[in-house]
XYZ file of C-alpha atoms in Angstrom:
466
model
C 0.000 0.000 0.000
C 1.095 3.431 -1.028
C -0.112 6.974 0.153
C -1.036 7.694 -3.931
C -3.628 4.707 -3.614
C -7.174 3.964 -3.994
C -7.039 2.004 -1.082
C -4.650 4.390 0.930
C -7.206 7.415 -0.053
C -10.547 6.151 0.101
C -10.499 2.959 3.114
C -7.481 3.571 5.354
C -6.875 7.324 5.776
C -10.700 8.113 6.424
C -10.582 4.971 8.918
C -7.570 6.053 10.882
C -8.104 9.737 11.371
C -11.808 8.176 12.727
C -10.316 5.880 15.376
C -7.341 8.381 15.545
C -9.976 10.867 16.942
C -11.915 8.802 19.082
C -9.919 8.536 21.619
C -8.156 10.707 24.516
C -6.045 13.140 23.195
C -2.976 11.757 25.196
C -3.184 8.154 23.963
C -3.484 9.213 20.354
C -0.145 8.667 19.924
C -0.171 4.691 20.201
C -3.060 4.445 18.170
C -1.217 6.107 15.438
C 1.681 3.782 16.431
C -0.901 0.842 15.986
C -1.766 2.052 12.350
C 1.406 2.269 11.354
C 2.234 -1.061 12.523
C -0.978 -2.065 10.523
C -0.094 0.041 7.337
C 3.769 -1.444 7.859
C 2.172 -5.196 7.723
C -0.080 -4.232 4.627
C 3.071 -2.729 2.938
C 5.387 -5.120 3.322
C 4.005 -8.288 5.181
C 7.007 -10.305 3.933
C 9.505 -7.705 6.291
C 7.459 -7.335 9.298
C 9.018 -9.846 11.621
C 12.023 -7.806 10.680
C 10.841 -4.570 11.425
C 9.481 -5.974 14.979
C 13.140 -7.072 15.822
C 14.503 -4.006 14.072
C 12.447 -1.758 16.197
C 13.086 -3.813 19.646
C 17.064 -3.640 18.932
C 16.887 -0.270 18.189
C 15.247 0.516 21.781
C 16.776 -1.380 23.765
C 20.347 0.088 22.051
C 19.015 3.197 22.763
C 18.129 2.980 26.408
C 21.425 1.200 27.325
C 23.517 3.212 25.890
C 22.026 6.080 27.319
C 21.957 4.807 30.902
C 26.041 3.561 30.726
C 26.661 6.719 28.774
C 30.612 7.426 29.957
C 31.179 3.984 30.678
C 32.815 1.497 27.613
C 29.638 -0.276 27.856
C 27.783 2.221 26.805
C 29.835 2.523 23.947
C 29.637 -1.289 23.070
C 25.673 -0.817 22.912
C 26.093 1.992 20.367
C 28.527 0.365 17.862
C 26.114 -2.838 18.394
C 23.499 -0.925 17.413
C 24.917 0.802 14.550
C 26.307 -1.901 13.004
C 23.112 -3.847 13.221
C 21.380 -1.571 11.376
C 24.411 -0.930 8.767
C 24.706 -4.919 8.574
C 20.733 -5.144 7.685
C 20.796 -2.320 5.324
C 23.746 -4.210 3.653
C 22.295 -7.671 3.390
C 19.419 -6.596 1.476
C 20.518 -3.219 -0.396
C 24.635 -3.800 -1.342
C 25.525 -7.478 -0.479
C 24.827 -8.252 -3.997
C 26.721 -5.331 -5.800
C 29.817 -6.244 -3.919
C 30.100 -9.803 -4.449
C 30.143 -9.064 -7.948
C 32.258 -6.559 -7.824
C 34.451 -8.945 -5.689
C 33.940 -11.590 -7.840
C 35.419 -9.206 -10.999
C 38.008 -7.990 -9.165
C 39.458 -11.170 -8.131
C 37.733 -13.979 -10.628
C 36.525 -15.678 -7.932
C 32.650 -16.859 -7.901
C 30.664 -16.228 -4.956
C 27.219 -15.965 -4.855
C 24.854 -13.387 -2.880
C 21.619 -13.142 -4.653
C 20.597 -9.751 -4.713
C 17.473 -9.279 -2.072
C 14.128 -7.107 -2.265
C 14.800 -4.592 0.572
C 11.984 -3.959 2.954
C 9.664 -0.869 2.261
C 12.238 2.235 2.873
C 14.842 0.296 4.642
C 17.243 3.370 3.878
C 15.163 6.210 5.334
C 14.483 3.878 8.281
C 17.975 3.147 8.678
C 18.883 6.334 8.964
C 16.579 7.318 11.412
C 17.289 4.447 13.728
C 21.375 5.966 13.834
C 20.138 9.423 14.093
C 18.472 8.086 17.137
C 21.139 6.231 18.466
C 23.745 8.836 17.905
C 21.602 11.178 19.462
C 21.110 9.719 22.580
C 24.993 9.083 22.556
C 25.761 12.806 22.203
C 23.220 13.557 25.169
C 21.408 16.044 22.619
C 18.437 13.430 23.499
C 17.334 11.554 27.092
C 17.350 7.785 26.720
C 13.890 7.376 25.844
C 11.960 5.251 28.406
C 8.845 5.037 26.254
C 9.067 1.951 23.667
C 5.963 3.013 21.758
C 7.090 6.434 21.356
C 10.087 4.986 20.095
C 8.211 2.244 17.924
C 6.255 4.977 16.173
C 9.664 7.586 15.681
C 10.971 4.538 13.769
C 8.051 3.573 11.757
C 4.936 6.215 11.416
C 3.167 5.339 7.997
C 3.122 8.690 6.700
C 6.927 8.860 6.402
C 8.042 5.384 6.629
C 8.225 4.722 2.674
C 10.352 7.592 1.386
C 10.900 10.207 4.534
C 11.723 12.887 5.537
C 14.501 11.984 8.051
C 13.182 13.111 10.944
C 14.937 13.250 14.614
C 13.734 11.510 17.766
C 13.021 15.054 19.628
C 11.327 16.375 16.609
C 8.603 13.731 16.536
C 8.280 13.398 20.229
C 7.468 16.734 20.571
C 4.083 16.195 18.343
C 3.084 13.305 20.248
C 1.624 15.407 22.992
C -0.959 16.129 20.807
C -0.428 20.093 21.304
C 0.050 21.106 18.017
C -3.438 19.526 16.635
C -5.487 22.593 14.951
C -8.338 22.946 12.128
C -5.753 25.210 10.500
C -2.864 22.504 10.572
C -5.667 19.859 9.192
C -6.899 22.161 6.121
C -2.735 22.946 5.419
C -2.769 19.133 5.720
C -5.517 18.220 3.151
C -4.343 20.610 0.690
C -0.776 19.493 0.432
C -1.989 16.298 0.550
C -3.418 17.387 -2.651
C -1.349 18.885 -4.377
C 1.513 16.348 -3.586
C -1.086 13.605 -5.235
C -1.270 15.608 -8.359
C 2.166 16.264 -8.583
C 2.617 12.867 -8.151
C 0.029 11.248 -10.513
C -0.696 13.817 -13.168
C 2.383 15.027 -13.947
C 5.531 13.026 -12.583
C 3.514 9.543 -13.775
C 3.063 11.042 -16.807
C 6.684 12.916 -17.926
C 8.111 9.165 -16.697
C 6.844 7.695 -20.607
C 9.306 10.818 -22.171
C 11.664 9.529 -20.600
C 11.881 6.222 -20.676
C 11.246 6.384 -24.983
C 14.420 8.469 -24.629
C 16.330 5.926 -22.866
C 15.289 2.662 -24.364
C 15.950 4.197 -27.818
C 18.892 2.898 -29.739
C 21.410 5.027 -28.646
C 22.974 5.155 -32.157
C 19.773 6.820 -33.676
C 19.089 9.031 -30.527
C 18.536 12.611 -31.993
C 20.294 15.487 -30.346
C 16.627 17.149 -29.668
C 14.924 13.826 -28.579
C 18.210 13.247 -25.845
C 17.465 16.552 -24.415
C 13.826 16.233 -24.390
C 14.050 12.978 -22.077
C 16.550 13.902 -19.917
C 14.389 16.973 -19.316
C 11.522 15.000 -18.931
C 13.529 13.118 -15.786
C 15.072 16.483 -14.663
C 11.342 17.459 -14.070
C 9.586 13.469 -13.029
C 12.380 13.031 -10.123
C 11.441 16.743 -8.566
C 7.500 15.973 -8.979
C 7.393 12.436 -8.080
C 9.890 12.607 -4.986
C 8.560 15.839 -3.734
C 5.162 15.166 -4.484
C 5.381 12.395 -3.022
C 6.897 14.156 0.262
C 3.883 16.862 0.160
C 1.195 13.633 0.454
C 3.227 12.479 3.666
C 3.858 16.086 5.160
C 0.205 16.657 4.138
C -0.849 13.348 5.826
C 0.948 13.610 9.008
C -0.575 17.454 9.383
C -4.011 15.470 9.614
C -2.661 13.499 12.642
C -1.198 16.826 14.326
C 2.630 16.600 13.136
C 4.649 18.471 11.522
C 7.183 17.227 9.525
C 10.162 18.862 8.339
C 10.246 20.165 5.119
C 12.664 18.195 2.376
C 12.645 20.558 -0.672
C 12.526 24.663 -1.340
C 12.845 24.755 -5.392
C 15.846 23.572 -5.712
C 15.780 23.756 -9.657
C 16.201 28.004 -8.683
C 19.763 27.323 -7.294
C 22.512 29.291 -8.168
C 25.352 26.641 -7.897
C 25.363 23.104 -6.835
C 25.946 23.493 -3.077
C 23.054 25.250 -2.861
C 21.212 22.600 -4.759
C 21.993 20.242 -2.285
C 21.027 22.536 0.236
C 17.254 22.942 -1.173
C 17.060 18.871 -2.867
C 16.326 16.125 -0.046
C 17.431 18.321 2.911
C 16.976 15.703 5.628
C 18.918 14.017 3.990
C 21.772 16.639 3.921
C 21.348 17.176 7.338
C 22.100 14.028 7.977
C 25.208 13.494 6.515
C 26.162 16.833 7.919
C 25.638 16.166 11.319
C 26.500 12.496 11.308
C 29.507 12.306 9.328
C 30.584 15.780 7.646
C 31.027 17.320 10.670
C 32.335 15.045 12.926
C 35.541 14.245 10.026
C 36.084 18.154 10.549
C 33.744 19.638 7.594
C 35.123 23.073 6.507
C 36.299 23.906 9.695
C 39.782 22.220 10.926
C 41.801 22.633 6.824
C 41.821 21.687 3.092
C 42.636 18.096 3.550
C 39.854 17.605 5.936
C 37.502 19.455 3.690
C 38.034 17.611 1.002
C 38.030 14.099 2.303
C 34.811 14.910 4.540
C 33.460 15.947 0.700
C 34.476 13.191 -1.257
C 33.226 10.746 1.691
C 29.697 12.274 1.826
C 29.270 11.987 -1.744
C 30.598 8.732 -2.128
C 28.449 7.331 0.760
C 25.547 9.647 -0.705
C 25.809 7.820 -4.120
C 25.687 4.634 -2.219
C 23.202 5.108 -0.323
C 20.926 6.275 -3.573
C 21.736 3.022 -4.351
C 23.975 -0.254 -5.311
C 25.801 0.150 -8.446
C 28.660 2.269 -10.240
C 26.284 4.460 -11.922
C 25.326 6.184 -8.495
C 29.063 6.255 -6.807
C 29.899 8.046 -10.347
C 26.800 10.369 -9.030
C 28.010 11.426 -5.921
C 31.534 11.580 -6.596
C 30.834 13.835 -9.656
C 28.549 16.399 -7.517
C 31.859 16.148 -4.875
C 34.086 17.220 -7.912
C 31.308 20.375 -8.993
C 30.675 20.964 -5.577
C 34.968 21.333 -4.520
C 35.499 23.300 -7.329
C 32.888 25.772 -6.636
C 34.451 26.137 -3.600
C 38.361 27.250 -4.567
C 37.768 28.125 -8.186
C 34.361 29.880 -9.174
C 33.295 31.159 -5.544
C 35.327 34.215 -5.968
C 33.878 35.037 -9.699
C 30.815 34.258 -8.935
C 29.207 38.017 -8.132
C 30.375 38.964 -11.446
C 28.096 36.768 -13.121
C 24.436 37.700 -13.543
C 22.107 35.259 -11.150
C 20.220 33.580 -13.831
C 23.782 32.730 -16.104
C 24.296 30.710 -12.471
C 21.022 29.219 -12.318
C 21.363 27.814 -16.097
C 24.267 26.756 -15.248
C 23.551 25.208 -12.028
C 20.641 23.128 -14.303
C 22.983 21.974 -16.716
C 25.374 20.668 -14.579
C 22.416 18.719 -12.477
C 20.957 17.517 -15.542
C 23.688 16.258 -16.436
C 24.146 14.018 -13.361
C 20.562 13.054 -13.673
C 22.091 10.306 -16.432
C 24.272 9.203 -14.541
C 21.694 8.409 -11.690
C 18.503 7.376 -14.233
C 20.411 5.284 -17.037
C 21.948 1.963 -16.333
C 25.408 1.252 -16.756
C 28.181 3.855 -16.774
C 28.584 2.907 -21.056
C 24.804 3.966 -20.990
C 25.449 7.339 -19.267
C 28.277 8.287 -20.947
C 26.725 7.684 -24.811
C 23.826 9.563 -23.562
C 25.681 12.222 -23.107
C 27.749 12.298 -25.946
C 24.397 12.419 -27.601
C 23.461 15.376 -25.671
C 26.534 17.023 -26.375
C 26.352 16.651 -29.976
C 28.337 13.683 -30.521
C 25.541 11.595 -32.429
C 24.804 11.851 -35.623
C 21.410 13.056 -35.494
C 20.226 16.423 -34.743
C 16.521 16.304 -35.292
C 14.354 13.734 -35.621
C 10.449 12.662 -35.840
C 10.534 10.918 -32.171
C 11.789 13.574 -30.785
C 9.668 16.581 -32.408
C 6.376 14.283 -31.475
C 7.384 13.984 -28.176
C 8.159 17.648 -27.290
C 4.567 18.250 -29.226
C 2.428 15.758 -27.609
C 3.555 16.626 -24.200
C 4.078 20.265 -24.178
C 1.072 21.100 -22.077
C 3.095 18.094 -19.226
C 6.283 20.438 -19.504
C 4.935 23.719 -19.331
C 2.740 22.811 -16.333
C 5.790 21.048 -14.741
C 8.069 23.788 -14.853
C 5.292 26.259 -13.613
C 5.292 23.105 -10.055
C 8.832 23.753 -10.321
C 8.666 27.184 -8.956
C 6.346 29.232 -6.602
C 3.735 30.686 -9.142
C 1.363 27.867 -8.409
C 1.480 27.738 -5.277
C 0.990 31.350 -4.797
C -1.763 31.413 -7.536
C -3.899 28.778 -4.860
C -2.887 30.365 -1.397
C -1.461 33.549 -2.646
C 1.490 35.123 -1.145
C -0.245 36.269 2.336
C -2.102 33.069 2.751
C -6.120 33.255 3.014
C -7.568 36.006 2.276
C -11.176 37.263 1.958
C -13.999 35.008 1.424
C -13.770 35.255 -2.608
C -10.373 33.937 -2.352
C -11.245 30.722 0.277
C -14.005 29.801 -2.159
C -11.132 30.529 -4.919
C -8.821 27.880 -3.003
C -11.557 25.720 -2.282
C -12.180 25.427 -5.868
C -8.619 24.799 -6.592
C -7.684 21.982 -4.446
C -11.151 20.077 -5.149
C -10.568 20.419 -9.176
C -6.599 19.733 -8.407
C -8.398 16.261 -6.168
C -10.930 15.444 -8.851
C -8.249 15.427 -12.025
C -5.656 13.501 -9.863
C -8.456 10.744 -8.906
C -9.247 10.526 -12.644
C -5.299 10.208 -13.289
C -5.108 7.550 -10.114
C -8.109 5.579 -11.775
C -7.790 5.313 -15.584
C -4.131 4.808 -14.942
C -1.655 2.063 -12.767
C -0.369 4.448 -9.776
C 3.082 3.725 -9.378
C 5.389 4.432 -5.621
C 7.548 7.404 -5.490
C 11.443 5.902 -6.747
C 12.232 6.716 -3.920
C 10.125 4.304 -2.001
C 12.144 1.534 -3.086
C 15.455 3.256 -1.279
C-alpha cells in the first residue's frame, strides 16, 4: 500500500483519522503507532518480523547506551546498534553489488543473490542511527517510552520515502499540542497537491523519458536526448517531492509536523546550494552524522576535502547499489569542490540567472548518470546530448516535445512558486472570494488527480524503493 492509492485514499486514511480521533487526546499517539504497525504489515508483510526485531534492537540500544553513557559499555551498545542496522541495510541493499564486484576484481565466484529490501529500509535506517547517535551525544534523554520509540521509527506517513526526521522532533508532536483545524486544512491541501504532482504530472513525464532511454542510442537525436533527460530532470522533482507533500500533508491530519525536504531547488545558483534545497533531511544528515564530525570546513583543506568526497561517495551509495550512483556522488563532490576554490570568488560577477542555467545543466547532467543503467549507458547519452551523435533532429523527438508540451509547461510552472501562490497567494487566506477561490482549486486539483489515479496504474515514489 502506497499513500497515492485507492485504497490508501478512500479505506485507510478516512478509517484512521476516525479511530485516531476517538480517543483521549494523550493516547493518540499509540493508536497512530498501531496504524502504522498495521499500514507497515499491509506494505510489506514479507519484512514485518524484521521490522518488529529491528524496532526492539533499536530501543533497547538506545536505552542502554544512554543509561552507561561514559562507561565502555555504553559505547559497546552503540557500535552494536549501529552496526546492526548498517549490517541489515547491507544484506538486502549492497551485499549483492559487492560480491560481484568482488567476484570481478578477483575472478573468484561467490554468490549473494541480490534481495528485495523492505519498504524504505534506507530512510528507516537512517533514522534508527540518528536516534542512536543522538542519545549518545546527550542532545536526546534515553527514551523510556518503547511506543514512542516504535512509532519515531516507523509512522506510515513517512516510513516509505521520509523525511529523516529526529527523535526530539517527533516526540514533541506526540503530545498532541500542536493539533489545529488550520494545521488539518494545510494538511488536506498538500496532501493534494503532492497527489497531483505525483500522478498527473511526474507519472506522466516518466513515458518521455523512458522512450528516450530505451531508444537505440545510435539513432538518438540530439533534440529527442534533451527532451528525455528533461523530462527526468522534471519526473524526479514531482514524483519525490510530491510524493513528500502527500506524507507532510498526511501527518498534518494526525497533528505533526514534519520537516520540510525541498525549497525549489531547480532556482539554485550553484550546486551546493542545490543540495542545500534537494532532499534536505537528507543533507542534514550526513552533515551532522559524518561531515562534521571528520572536521567539515572547519579544521583545513585536507579535511575538507576528504569529509566531501566521503559524503558523496556514501551519498551515491546510499541512492543506491551500483557504479552508476558512486559516479553520481563523486561527480557532484568534484562540482561541488570546485565551486568552492575556483568559481566562488567570480561568482558576483556573473548575472544570477547565467548561475542558475548553469547550475541546471550541470544537475541535468548528473541526472544520467543516476537514471540510465550502466556507466557505457550514461556516458553515450551524453555524448548524444553534447552533440556527438549523428542526429540532430528527428520525428521521435519533435512528437514527443509536441504531444507533451502542455506536461512540460505545467511542470516547470510546479517547479517554482507561481502555483502555489496562484492557490494560497502570497499572504495566505484572504477574503472570502479567495477561500471559495482555493476551495475550488484543491477540489478540481483532487478530482483530475483521482481521474489520473483511476484510468491509470499508480506507481510508488522511486524513492520508495530506497
Amino acid at each position: 500500500m502506497i499513500l497515492n492509492s485507492t485504497v490508501f485514499i478512500f479505506i485507510f486514511l478516512p478509517l484512521s483519522l476516525v479511530f485516531y480521533y476517538m480517543v483521549p487526546v494523550k493516547l493518540r499517539y499509540i493508536v497512530l503507532f498501531i496504524l502504522s504497525l498495521i499500514f507497515l504489515f499491509l506494505a510489506s508483510p514479507r519484512f514485518f518480523p524484521l521490522f518488529i526485531l529491528s524496532m526492539t534492537v533499536n530501543y533497547l540500544s538506545a536505552v542502554l547506551s544512554g543509561r552507561l553513557k561514559g562507561k565502555r559499555a555504553g559505547v559497546a551498545v552503540f557500535v552494536f546498534g549501529v552496526l546492526f542496522n548498517i549490517s541489515v541495510l547491507f544484506v538486502f541493499k549492497y551485499l549483492g553489488f559487492f560480491t560481484e564486484t568482488f567476484n570481478g576484481i578477483l575472478g573468484t565466484s561467490f554468490f549473494a543473490e541480490k534481495l528485495a529490501a523492505p519498504l524504505g529500509i534506507s530512510f528507516y535506517t537512517f533514522q534508527a542511527i540518528s536516534l542512536l547517535a543522538d542519545v549518545r551525544k546527550g542532545t536526546v534523554k534515553s527514551p523510556e517510552n518503547p511506543i514512542k520509540v516504535f512509532l519515531y521509527l516507523i509512522m506510515f506517513p513517512q516510513l516509505a520515502s521520509g523525511p529523516i526526521m529526529r527523535f526530539s522532533e517527533v516526540e514533541e508532536d506526540m503530545s498532541g499540542k500542536n493539533m489545529s483545524l488550520e494545521l488539518m486544512t494545510e494538511g488536506a491541501e498538500r496532501f493534494i497537491a503532492g497527489l497531483f504532482k505525483k500522478t498527473v504530472l511526474a507519472d506522466s513525464l516518466y513515458p518521455i523519458w523512458l522512450s528516450a532511454k530505451d531508444y537505440d542510442i545510435y539513432s538518438l537525436s540530439f533534440l529527442h536526448s534533451w527532451v528525455g533527460i528533461a523530462a527526468f530532470t522534471l519526473y524526479i522533482y514531482l514524483d519525490f517531492s510530491g510524493y513528500m507533500d502527500m506524507a507532510i500533508g498526511c501527518a498534518n491530519l494526525f497533528g505533526y509536523r514534519l520537516t520540510e525536504n525541498f525549497r525549489y531547488p531547480y532556482l539554485s545558483a550553484s550546486a551546493a546550494e542545490f543540495w542545500r534545497r534537494w532532499h534536505i533531511t537528507l543533507g542534514r544528515w550526513f552533515r551532522d552524522y559524518i561531515y562534521i564530525p571528520m572536521g567539515g570546513s572547519k579544521r583545513g583543506t585536507v579535511r575538507f576535502l576528504t569529509a566531501t568526497m566521503t559524503v558523496w561517495l556514501v551519498t551515491g551509495l546510499w541512492h543506491g547499489a551500483s557504479w552508476n550512483f558512486i559516479v553520481w556522488g563523486l561527480y557532484f563532490a568534484v562540482v561541488i569542490i570546485l565551486e568552492k576554490y575556483l568559481i566562488r570568488k567570480y561568482e558576483d560577477r556573473i548575472p544570477k540567472f547565467l548561475r542558475i542555467t548553469a547550475t541546471l545543466l550541470i544537475v541535468m547532467a548528473g541526472w544520467v548518470f543516476f537514471a540510465t543503467d550502466g556507466l557505457m549507458n550514461a556516458l553515450y547519452y551524453l555524448g548524444v546530448m553534447t552533440g556527438q551523435g549523428e542526429i540532430l533532429s528527428d520525428r521521435a523527438g519533435l512528437e514527443a516535445l509536441r504531444e507533451n508540451a502542455g506536461f512540460f509547461i505545467l511542470s516547470v510552472l510546479s517547479v517554482t512558486p507561481v502555483l502555489k501562490n496562484i492557490a494560497v497567494g502570497k499572504d495566505g487566506p484572504g477574503d472570502i472570494s479567495e477561500t471559495l477561490f482555493r476551495i475550488a482549486f484543491f477540489v478540481s486539483l483532487f478530482l483530475v488527480s483521482l481521474v489520473f489515479l483511476i484510468k491509470g496504474n499508480y506507481s510508488p515514489s522511486m524513492y520508495t524503493g530506497f
